[in-house]
Coordinates of C-alpha atoms in Angstrom, one line a residue:
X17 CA -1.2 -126.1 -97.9
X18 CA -2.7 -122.6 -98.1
X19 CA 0.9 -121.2 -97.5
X20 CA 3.0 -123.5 -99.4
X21 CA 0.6 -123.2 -102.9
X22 CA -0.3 -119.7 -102.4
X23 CA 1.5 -118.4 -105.6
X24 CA 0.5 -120.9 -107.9
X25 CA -1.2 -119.0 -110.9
X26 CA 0.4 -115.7 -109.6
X27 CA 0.9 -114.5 -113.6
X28 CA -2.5 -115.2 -114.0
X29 CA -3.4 -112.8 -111.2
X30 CA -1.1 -110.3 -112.0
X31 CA -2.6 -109.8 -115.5
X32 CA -6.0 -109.6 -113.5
X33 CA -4.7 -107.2 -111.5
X34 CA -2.5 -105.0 -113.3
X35 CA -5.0 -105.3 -116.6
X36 CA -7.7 -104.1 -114.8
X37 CA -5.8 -101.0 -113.4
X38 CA -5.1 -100.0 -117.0
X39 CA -6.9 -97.4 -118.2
X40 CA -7.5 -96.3 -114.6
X41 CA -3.7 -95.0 -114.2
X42 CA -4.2 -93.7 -117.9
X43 CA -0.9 -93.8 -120.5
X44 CA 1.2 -95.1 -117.5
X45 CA 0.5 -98.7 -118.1
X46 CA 1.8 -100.7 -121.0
X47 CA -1.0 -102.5 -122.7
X48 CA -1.5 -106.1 -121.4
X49 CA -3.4 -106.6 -124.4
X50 CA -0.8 -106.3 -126.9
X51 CA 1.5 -108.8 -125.1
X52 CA 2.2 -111.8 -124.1
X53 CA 4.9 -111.3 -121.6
X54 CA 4.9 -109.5 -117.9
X55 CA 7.6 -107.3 -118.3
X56 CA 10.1 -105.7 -115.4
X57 CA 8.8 -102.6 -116.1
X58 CA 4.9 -103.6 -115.8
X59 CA 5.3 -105.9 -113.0
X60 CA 7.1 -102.5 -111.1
X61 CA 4.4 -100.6 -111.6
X62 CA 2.4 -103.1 -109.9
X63 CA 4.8 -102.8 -106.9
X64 CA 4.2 -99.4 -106.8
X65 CA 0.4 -99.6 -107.8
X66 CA -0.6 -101.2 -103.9
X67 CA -3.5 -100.8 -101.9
X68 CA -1.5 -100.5 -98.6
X69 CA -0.1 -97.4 -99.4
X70 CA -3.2 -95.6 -101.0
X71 CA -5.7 -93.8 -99.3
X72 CA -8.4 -96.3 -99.4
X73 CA -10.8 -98.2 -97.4
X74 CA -9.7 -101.2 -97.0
X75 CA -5.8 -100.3 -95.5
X76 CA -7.5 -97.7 -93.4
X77 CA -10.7 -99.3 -92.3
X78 CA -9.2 -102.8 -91.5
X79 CA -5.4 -101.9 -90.6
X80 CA -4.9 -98.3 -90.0
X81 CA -7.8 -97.5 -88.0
X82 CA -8.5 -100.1 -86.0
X83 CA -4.9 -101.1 -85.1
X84 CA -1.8 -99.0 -85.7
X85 CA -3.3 -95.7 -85.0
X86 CA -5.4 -96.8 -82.5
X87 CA -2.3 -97.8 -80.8
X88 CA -0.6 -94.3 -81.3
X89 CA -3.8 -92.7 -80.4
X90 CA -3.9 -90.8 -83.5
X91 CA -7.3 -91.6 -84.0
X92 CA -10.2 -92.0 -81.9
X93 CA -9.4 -94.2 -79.5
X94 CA -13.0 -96.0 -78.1
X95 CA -13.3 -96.4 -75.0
X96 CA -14.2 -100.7 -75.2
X97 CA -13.3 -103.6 -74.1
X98 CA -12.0 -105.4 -77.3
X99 CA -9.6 -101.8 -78.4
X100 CA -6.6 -103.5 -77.8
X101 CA -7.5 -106.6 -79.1
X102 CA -6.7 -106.6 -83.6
X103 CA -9.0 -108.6 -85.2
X104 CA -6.8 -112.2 -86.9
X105 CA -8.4 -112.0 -90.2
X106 CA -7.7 -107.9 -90.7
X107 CA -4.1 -108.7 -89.4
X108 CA -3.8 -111.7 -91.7
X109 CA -5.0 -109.8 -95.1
X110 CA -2.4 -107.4 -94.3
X111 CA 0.1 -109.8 -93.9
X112 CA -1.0 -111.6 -97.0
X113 CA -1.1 -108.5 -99.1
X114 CA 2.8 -107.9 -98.8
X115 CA 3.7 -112.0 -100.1
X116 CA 1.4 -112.6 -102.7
X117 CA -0.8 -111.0 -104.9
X118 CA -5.0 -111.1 -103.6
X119 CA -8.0 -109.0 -104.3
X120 CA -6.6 -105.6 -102.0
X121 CA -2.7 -105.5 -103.2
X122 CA -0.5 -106.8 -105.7
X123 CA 2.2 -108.7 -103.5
X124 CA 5.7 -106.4 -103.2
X125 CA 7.3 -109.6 -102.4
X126 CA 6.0 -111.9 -105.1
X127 CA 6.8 -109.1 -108.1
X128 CA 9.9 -108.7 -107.3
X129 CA 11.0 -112.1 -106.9
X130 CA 9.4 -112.6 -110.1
X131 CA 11.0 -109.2 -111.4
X132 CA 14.7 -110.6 -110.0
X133 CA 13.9 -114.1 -111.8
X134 CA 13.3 -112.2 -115.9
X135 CA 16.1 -109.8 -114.9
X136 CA 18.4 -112.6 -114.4
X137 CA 17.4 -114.2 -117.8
X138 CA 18.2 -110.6 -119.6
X139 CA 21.0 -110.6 -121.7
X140 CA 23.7 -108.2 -120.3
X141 CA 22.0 -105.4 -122.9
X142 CA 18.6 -105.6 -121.4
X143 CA 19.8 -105.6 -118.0
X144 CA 21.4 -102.3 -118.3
X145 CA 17.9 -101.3 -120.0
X146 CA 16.1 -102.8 -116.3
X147 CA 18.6 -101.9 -113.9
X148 CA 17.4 -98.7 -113.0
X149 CA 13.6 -100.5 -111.9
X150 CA 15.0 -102.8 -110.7
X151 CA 16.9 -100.4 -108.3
X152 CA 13.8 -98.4 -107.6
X153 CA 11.8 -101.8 -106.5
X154 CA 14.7 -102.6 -104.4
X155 CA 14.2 -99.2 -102.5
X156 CA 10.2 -100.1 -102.5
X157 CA 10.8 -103.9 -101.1
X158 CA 12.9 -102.1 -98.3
X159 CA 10.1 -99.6 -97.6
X160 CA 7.7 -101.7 -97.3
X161 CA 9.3 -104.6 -95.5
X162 CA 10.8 -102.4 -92.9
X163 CA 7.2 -101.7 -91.9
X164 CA 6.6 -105.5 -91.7
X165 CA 10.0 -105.5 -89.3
X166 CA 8.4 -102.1 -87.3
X167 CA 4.6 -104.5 -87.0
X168 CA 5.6 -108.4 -86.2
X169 CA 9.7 -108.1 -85.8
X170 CA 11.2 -111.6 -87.5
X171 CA 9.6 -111.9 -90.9
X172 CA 10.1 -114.6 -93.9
X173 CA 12.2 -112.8 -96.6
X174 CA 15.5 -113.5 -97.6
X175 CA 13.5 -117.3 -99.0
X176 CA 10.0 -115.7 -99.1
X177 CA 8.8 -116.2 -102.8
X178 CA 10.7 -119.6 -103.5
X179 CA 7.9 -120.6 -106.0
X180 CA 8.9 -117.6 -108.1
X181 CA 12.5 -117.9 -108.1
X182 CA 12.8 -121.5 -107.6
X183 CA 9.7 -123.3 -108.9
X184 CA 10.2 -124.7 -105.6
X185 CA 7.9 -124.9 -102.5
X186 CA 9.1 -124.1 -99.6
X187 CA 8.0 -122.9 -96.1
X188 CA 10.2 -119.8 -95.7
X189 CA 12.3 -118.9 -92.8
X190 CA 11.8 -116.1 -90.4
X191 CA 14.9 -113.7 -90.6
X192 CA 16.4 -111.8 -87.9
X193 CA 14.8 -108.6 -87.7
X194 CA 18.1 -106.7 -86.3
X195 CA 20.1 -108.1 -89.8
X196 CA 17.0 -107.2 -91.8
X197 CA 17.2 -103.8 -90.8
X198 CA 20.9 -103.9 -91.4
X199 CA 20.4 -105.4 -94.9
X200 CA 17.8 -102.9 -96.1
X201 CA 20.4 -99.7 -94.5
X202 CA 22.9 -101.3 -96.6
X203 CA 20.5 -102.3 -99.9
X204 CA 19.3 -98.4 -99.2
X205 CA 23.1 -96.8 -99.6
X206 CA 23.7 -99.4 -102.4
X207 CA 20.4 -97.9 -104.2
X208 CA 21.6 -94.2 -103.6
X209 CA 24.7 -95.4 -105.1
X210 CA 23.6 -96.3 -108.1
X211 CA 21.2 -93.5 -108.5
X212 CA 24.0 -91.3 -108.2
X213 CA 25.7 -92.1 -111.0
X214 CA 23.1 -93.8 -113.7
X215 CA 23.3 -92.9 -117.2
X216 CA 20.0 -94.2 -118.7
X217 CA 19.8 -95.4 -122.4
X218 CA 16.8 -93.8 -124.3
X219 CA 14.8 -96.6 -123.9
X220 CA 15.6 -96.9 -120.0
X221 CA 14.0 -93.4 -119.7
X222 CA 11.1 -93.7 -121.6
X223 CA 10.2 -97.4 -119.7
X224 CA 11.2 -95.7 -116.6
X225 CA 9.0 -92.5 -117.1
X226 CA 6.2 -94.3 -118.6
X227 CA 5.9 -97.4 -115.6
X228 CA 7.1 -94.9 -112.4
X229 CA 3.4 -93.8 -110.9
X230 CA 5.4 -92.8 -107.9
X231 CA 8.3 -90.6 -108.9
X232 CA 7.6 -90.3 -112.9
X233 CA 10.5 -91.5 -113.4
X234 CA 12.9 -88.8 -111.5
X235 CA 16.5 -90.6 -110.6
X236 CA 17.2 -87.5 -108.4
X237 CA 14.1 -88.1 -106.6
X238 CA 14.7 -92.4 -106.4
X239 CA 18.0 -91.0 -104.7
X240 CA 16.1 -88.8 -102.6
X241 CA 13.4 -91.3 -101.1
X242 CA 16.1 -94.3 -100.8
X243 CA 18.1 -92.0 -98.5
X244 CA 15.3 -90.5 -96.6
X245 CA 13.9 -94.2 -96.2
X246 CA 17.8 -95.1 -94.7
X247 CA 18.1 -91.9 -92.6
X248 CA 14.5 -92.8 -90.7
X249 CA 15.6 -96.9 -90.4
X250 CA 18.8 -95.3 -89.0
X251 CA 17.6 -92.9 -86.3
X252 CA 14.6 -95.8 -85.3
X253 CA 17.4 -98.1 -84.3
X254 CA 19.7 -95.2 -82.6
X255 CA 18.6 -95.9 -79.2
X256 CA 19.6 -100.0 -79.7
X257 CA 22.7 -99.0 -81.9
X258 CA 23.6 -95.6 -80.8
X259 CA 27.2 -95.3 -82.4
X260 CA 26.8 -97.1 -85.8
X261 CA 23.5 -94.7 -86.4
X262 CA 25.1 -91.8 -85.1
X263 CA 28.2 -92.2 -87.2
X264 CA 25.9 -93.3 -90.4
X265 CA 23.5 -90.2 -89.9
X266 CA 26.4 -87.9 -89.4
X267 CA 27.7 -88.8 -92.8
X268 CA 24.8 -88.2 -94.4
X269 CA 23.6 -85.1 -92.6
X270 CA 27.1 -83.3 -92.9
X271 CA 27.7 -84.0 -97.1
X272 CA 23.6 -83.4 -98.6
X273 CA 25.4 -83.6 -101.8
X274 CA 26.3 -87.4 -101.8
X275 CA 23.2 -87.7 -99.6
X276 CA 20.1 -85.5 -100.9
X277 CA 17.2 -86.3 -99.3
X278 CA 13.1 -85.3 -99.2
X279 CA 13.7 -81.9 -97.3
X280 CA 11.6 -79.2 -99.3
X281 CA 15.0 -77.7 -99.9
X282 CA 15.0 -76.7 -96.2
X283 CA 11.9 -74.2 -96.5
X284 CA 9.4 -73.8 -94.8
X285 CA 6.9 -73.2 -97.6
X286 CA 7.6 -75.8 -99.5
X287 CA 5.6 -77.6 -102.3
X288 CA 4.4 -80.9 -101.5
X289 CA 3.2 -82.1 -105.2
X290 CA 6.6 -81.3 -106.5
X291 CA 8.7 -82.6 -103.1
X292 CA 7.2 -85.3 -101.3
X293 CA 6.8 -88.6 -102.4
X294 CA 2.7 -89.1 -102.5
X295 CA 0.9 -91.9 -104.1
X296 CA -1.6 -89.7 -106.3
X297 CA -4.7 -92.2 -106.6
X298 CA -5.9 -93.5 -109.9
X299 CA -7.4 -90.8 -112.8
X300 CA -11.0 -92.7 -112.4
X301 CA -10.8 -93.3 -108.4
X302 CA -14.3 -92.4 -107.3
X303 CA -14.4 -93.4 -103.8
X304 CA -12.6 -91.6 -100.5
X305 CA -12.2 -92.3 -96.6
X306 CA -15.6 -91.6 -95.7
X307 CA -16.6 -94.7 -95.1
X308 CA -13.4 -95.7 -93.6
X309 CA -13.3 -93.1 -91.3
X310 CA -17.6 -92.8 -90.2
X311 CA -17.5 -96.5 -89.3
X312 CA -16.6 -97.2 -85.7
X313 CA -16.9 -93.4 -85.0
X314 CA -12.7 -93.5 -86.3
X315 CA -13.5 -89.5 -87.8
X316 CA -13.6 -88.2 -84.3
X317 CA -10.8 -86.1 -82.8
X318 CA -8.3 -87.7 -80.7
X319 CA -7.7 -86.6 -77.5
X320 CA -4.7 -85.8 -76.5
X321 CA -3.6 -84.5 -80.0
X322 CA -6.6 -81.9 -80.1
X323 CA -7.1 -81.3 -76.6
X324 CA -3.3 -81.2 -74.6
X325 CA -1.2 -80.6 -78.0
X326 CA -2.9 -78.3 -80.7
X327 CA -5.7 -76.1 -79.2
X328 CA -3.2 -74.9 -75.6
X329 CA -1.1 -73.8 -79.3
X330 CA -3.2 -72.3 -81.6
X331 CA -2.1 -75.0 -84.0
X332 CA -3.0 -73.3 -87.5
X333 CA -3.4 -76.8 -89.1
X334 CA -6.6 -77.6 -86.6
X335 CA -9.2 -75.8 -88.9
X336 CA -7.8 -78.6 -91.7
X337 CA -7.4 -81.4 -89.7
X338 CA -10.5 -81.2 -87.6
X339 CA -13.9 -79.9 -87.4
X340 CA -16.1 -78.8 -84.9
X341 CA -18.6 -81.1 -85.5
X342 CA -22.4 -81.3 -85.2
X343 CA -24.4 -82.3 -82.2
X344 CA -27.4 -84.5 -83.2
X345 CA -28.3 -85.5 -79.6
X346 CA -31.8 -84.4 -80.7
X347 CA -31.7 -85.5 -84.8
X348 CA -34.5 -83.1 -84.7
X349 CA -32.5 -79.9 -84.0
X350 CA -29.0 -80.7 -85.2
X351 CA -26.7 -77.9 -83.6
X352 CA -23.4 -76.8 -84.5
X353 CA -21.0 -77.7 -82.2
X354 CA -19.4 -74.1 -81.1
X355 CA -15.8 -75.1 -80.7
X356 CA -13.0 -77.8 -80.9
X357 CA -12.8 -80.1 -78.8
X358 CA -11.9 -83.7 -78.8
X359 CA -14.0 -86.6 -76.1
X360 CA -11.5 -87.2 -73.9
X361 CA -10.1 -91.2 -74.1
X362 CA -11.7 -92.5 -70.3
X363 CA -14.9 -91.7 -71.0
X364 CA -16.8 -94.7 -70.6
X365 CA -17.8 -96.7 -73.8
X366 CA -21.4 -96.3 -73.6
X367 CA -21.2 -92.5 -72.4
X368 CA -18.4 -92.1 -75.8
X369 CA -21.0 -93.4 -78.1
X370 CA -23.9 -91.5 -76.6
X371 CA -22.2 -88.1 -76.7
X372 CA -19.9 -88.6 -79.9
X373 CA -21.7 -85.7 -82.1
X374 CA -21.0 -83.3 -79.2
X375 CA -17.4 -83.2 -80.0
X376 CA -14.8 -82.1 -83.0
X377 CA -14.6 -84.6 -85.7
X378 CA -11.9 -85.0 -88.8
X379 CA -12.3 -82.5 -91.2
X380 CA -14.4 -83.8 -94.7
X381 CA -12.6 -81.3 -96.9
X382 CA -9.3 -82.6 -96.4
X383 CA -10.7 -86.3 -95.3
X384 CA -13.9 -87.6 -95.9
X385 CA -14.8 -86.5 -99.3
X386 CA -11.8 -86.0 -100.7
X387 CA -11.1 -88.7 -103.5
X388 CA -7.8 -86.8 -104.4
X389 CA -6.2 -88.0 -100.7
X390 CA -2.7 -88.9 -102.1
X391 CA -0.8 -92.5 -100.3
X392 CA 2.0 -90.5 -97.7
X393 CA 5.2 -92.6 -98.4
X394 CA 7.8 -90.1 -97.6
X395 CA 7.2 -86.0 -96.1
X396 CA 9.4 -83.0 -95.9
X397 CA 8.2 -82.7 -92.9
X398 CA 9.6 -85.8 -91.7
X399 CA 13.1 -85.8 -92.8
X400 CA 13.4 -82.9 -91.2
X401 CA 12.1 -83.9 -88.0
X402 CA 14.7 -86.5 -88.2
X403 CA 17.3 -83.9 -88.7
X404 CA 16.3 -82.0 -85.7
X405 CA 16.4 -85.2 -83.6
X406 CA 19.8 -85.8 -84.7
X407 CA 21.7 -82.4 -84.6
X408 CA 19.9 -82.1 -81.4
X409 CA 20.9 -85.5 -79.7
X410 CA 24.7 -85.5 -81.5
X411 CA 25.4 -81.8 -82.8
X412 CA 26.4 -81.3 -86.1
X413 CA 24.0 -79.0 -87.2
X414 CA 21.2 -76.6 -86.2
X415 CA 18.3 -78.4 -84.2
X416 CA 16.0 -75.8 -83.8
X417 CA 15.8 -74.6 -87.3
X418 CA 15.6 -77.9 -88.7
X419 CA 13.1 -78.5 -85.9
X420 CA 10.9 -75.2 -87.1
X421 CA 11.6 -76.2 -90.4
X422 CA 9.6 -79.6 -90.0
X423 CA 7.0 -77.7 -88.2
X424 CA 6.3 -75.2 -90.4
X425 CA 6.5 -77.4 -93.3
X426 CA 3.4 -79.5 -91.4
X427 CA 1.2 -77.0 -91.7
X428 CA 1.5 -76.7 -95.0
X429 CA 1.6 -80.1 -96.0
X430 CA -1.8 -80.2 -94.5
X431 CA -3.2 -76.9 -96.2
X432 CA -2.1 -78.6 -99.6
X433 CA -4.4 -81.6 -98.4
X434 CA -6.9 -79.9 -97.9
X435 CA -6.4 -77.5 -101.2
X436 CA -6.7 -81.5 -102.8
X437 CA -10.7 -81.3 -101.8
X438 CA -14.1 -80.2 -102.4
X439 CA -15.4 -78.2 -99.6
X440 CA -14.4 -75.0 -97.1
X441 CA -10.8 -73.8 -97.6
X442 CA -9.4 -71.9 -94.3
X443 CA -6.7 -69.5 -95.6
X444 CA -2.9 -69.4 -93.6
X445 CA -0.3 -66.8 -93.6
X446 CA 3.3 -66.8 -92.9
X447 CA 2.7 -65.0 -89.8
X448 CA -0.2 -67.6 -88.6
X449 CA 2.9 -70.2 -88.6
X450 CA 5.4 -67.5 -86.9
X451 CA 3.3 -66.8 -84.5
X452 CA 2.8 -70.7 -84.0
X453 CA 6.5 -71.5 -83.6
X454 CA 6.9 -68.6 -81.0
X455 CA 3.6 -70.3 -78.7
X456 CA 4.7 -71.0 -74.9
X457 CA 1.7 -71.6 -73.4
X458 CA 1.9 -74.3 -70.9
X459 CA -1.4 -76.4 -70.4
X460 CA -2.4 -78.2 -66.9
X461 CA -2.2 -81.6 -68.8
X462 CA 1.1 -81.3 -69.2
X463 CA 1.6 -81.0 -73.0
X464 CA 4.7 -79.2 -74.5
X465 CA 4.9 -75.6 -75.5
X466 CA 5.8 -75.0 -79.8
X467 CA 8.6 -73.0 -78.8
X468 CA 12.1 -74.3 -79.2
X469 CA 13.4 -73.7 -75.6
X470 CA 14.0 -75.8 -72.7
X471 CA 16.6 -78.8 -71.5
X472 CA 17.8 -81.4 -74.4
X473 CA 15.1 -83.7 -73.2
X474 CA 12.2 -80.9 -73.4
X475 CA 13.4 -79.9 -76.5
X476 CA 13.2 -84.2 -78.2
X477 CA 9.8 -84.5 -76.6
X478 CA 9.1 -81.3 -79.0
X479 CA 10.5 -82.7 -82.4
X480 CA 9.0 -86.0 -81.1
X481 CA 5.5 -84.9 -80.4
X482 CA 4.8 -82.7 -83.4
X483 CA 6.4 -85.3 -85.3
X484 CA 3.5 -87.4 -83.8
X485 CA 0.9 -84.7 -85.0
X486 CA 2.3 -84.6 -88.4
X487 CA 1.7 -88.7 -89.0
X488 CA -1.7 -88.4 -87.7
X489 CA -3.9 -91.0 -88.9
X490 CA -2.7 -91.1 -92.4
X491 CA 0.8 -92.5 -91.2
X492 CA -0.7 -94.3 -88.1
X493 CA 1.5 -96.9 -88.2
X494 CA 4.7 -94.5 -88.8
X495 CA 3.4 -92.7 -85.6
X496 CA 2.9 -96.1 -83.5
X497 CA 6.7 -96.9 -84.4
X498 CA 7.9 -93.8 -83.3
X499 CA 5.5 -93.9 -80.0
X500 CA 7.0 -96.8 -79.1
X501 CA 10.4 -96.2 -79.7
X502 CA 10.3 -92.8 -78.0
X503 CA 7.8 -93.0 -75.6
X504 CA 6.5 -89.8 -76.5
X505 CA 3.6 -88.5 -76.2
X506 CA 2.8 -89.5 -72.9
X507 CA -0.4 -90.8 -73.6
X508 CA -3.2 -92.4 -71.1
X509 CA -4.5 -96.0 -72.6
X510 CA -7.6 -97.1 -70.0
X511 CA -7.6 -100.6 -68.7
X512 CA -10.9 -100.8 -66.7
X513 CA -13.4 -103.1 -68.3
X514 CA -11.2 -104.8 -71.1
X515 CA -10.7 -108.4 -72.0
X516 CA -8.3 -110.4 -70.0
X517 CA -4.9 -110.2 -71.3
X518 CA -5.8 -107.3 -74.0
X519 CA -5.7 -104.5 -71.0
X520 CA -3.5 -102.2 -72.5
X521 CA -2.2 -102.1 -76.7
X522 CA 0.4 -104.3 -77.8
X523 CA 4.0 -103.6 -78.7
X524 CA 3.9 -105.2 -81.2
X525 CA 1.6 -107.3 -83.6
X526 CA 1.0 -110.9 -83.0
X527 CA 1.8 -113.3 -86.0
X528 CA -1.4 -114.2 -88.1
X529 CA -3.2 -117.4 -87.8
X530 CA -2.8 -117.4 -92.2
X531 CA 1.0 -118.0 -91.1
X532 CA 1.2 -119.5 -87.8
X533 CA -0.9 -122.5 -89.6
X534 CA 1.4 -123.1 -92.5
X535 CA 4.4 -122.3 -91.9
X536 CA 6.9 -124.8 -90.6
X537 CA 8.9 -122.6 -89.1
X538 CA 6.8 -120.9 -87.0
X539 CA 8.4 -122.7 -84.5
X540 CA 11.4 -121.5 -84.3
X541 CA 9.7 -117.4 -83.6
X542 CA 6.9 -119.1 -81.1
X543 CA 8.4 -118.4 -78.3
X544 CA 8.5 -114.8 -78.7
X545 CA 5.6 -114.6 -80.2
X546 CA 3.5 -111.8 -77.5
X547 CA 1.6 -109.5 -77.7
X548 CA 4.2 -107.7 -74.8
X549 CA 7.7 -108.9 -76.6
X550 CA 9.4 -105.8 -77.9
X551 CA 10.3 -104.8 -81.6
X552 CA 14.6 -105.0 -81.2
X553 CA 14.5 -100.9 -81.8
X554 CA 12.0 -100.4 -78.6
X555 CA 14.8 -100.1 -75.4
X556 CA 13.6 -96.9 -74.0

């Protein structure tokens, strides 16, 4: 019954929700107060207001960092015997938060079936007015539900939200997660599409402006996101569909006028506040990560990132991702630690805990304390990682400048993070990253040289692995997608001492109990319900 009635009184907690947010995202807002109907426009802004894609606690503490990037192992991993086993409830609020609106998020899925049922009542003059939010939403449904398809494969869409557009109830199906992917590349180009030609009435552009806490209300950069959001579902299914992506990515990479995307205009320092497409948080936002991050020991430096990838490479972006940390073995006589250095990820559990101030930590500037820590939707960086993967594997362009491109843009997409906070603010030349890109230093653990050299395979675990670094923990479950479907980095998960069938992570995320209770037609996905059953993308 839980399932079936769970969007009764949704209006009511959508006024809740978005009224209380008001003042807190300043002039952006219309003013619940002074009406009595939930526009298209306000309920968008409640799409894009959502508490999975800011930097908070609760995404972070109960999601991020105790699944998804635990699974990458771009946080801590802990060395105990539960690691690999997500907690049901955490797992359930998350898939709760993306159908209907609760106390952490605001339900994509409900607003914009609501948003598609007051569109559809518009007269033909008001839908012009709405169709260019509408169009946005339909690029931030596909966002976000392609991460749904990346976590648990099938999902309920295509009759998820019945209530809202069919005062109906009805226990939703579970789509296909191959023609979901395929519906959201094609809902993606469709988006572009219309980007690429709107002409927006007065009023559009003030509604659009005033309601878009993403974008502000930019068409070229709408056109921008809903192509780089196509070009990464694209080259995530090219190993399973190798000639529809390659011929889809090769139209897009070979005409960037048709198909702009979030590149930094190809340079390496770029601007990230102007560029990417960031989640700023809310004017009167108070809190930060710190919390998120301290508990479970999740602030301390991963492994193989810090210890086989970045320090062998002088990495320029380790004084603001890390630091060295403090050793309070004694709390008495609290020593600087004197350099970086991550625990490495067999260390026995009881040893980790005992020695965890003796090793690097996340950096507070750019982390901890910082309650400017923008949501990451969409980097430079990463489009043009995806470039390099795609000129390298199919030609068509340059791989290694694309590649160095991506690299160089990392390091300064972190510098800008930490520039957002309150604390000690390394400086960083051009010739710091230069001298980065042109590292060949081979470590004993095997991790891979910066420089752009080497066999076709050498040079994908490259754009692969620092793709890896530049997700990090922020875009932990970005980085466990692309771990899986690459198989890169080539990490070491230990087995000894866990629970019984939780030995090593999943590959994907079992369905809550919140839907495996309710839902009818559970059935019909329990068979492949596993922790081991494979995400249709993962065939490497």
């Amino acid at each position: 019954m839980k399932k079936n009635f769970k969007h009764i009184g949704y209006a009511f907690l959508l006024a809740l929700s978005l009224g209380s947010c008001k003042k807190s995202i300043d002039e952006k807002f219309n003013n619940p107060e002074k009406t009595a109907v939930v526009t298209v426009p306000y309920m968008f802004t409640g799409m894009l207001n959502n508490t999975r894609v800011r930097a908070e606690y609760w995404q972070y503490r109960t999601f991020v960092l105790t699944a998804t990037s635990y699974f990458a192992q771009t946080s801590y991993l802990p060395n105990t015997n539960t690691v690999y086993q997500p907690n049901d409830g955490y797992m359930g609020n998350r898939w709760e938060d993306f159908y209907h609106p609760n106390g952490s998020a605001n339900g994509v899925m409900a607003l914009y079936r609501t948003m598609e049922v007051t569109y559809n009542q518009m007269s033909a003059t008001d839908k012009a007015t709405n169709d260019v939010i509408m169009n946005a939403a339909r690029v931030t449904l596909y966002d976000q539900a392609s991460q749904m398809v990346d976590c648990w494969g099938d999902i309920p869409f295509s009759e998820a939200g019945s209530l809202e557009t069919s005062a109906t109830v009805k226990n939703p199906k579970f789509d296909d997660q191959i023609a979901l992917y395929k519906s959201f590349i094609a809902g993606l180009d469709a988006a572009s599409t219309y980007f690429k030609t709107a002409t927006l009435s007065d009023q559009a552009t003030k509604a659009f402006k005033q309601q878009d806490i993403l974008l502000g209300g930019s068409v070229d950069k709408w056109r921008r996101y809903a192509n780089s959001i196509r070009l990464r579902l694209l080259m995530r299914m090219s190993f399973y569909d190798e000639v529809g992506s390659k011929a889809e990515v090769a139209k897009m990479l070979a005409d960037p006028t048709s198909y702009p995307l979030i590149d930094g205009g190809n340079a390496a320092n770029y601007n990230p506040a102007s560029t990417d497409v960031l989640l700023t948080p809310l004017t009167t936002y108070t809190g930060s990560l710190q919390d998120a991050l301290t508990q479970g020991n999740s602030n301390g430096a991963p492994d193989y990132m810090l210890n086989t990838v970045m320090l062998p490479a002088n990495d320029p972006r380790i004084p603001v991702i890390f630091d060295k940390g403090v050793d309070m073995t004694d709390p008495n006589n609290p020593k600087p630690n004197k350099d970086y250095r991550a625990q490495v990820v067999t260390m026995p559990g009881e040893e980790g805990s005992r020695t965890f101030t003796q090793y690097s930590v996340v950096n507070p500037t750019t982390f901890l304390t910082n309650n400017k820590l923008p949501g990451i939707v969409m980097t430079a960086p990463e489009v043009n990682f995806l470039k390099a993967e795609a000129f390298e594997r199919w030609g068509g362009g340059d791989a290694k400048k694309a590649y160095e491109t991506a690299v160089s843009q990392s390091v300064y997409f972190y510098f800008y993070l930490n520039s957002l906070g309150t604390g000690v603010k390394p400086t960083l030349s051009a010739a710091d990253v230069q001298a980065f890109l042109l590292n060949n230093t081979t470590t004993v653990a095997g991790g891979p040289t910066v420089l752009y050299t080497g066999s076709q395979t050498e040079k994908l675990a490259k754009i692969w692995i620092q793709k890896w670094v530049h997700f990090g923990f922020m875009q932990g479950t970005q980085a466990w997608s692309e771990y899986r479907r690459t198989k890169y980095p080539k990490l070491t998960f230990p087995s000894t001492g866990k629970l019984a069938n939780y030995t090593t992570p999943p590959t994907r995320l079992v369905y809550p109990s919140v839907e495996t209770g309710f839902n009818s037609h559970y059935n019909d996905v329990k068979a492949k319900d596993t922790r081991t059953t494979k995400i249709f993308w993962d065939v490497k």
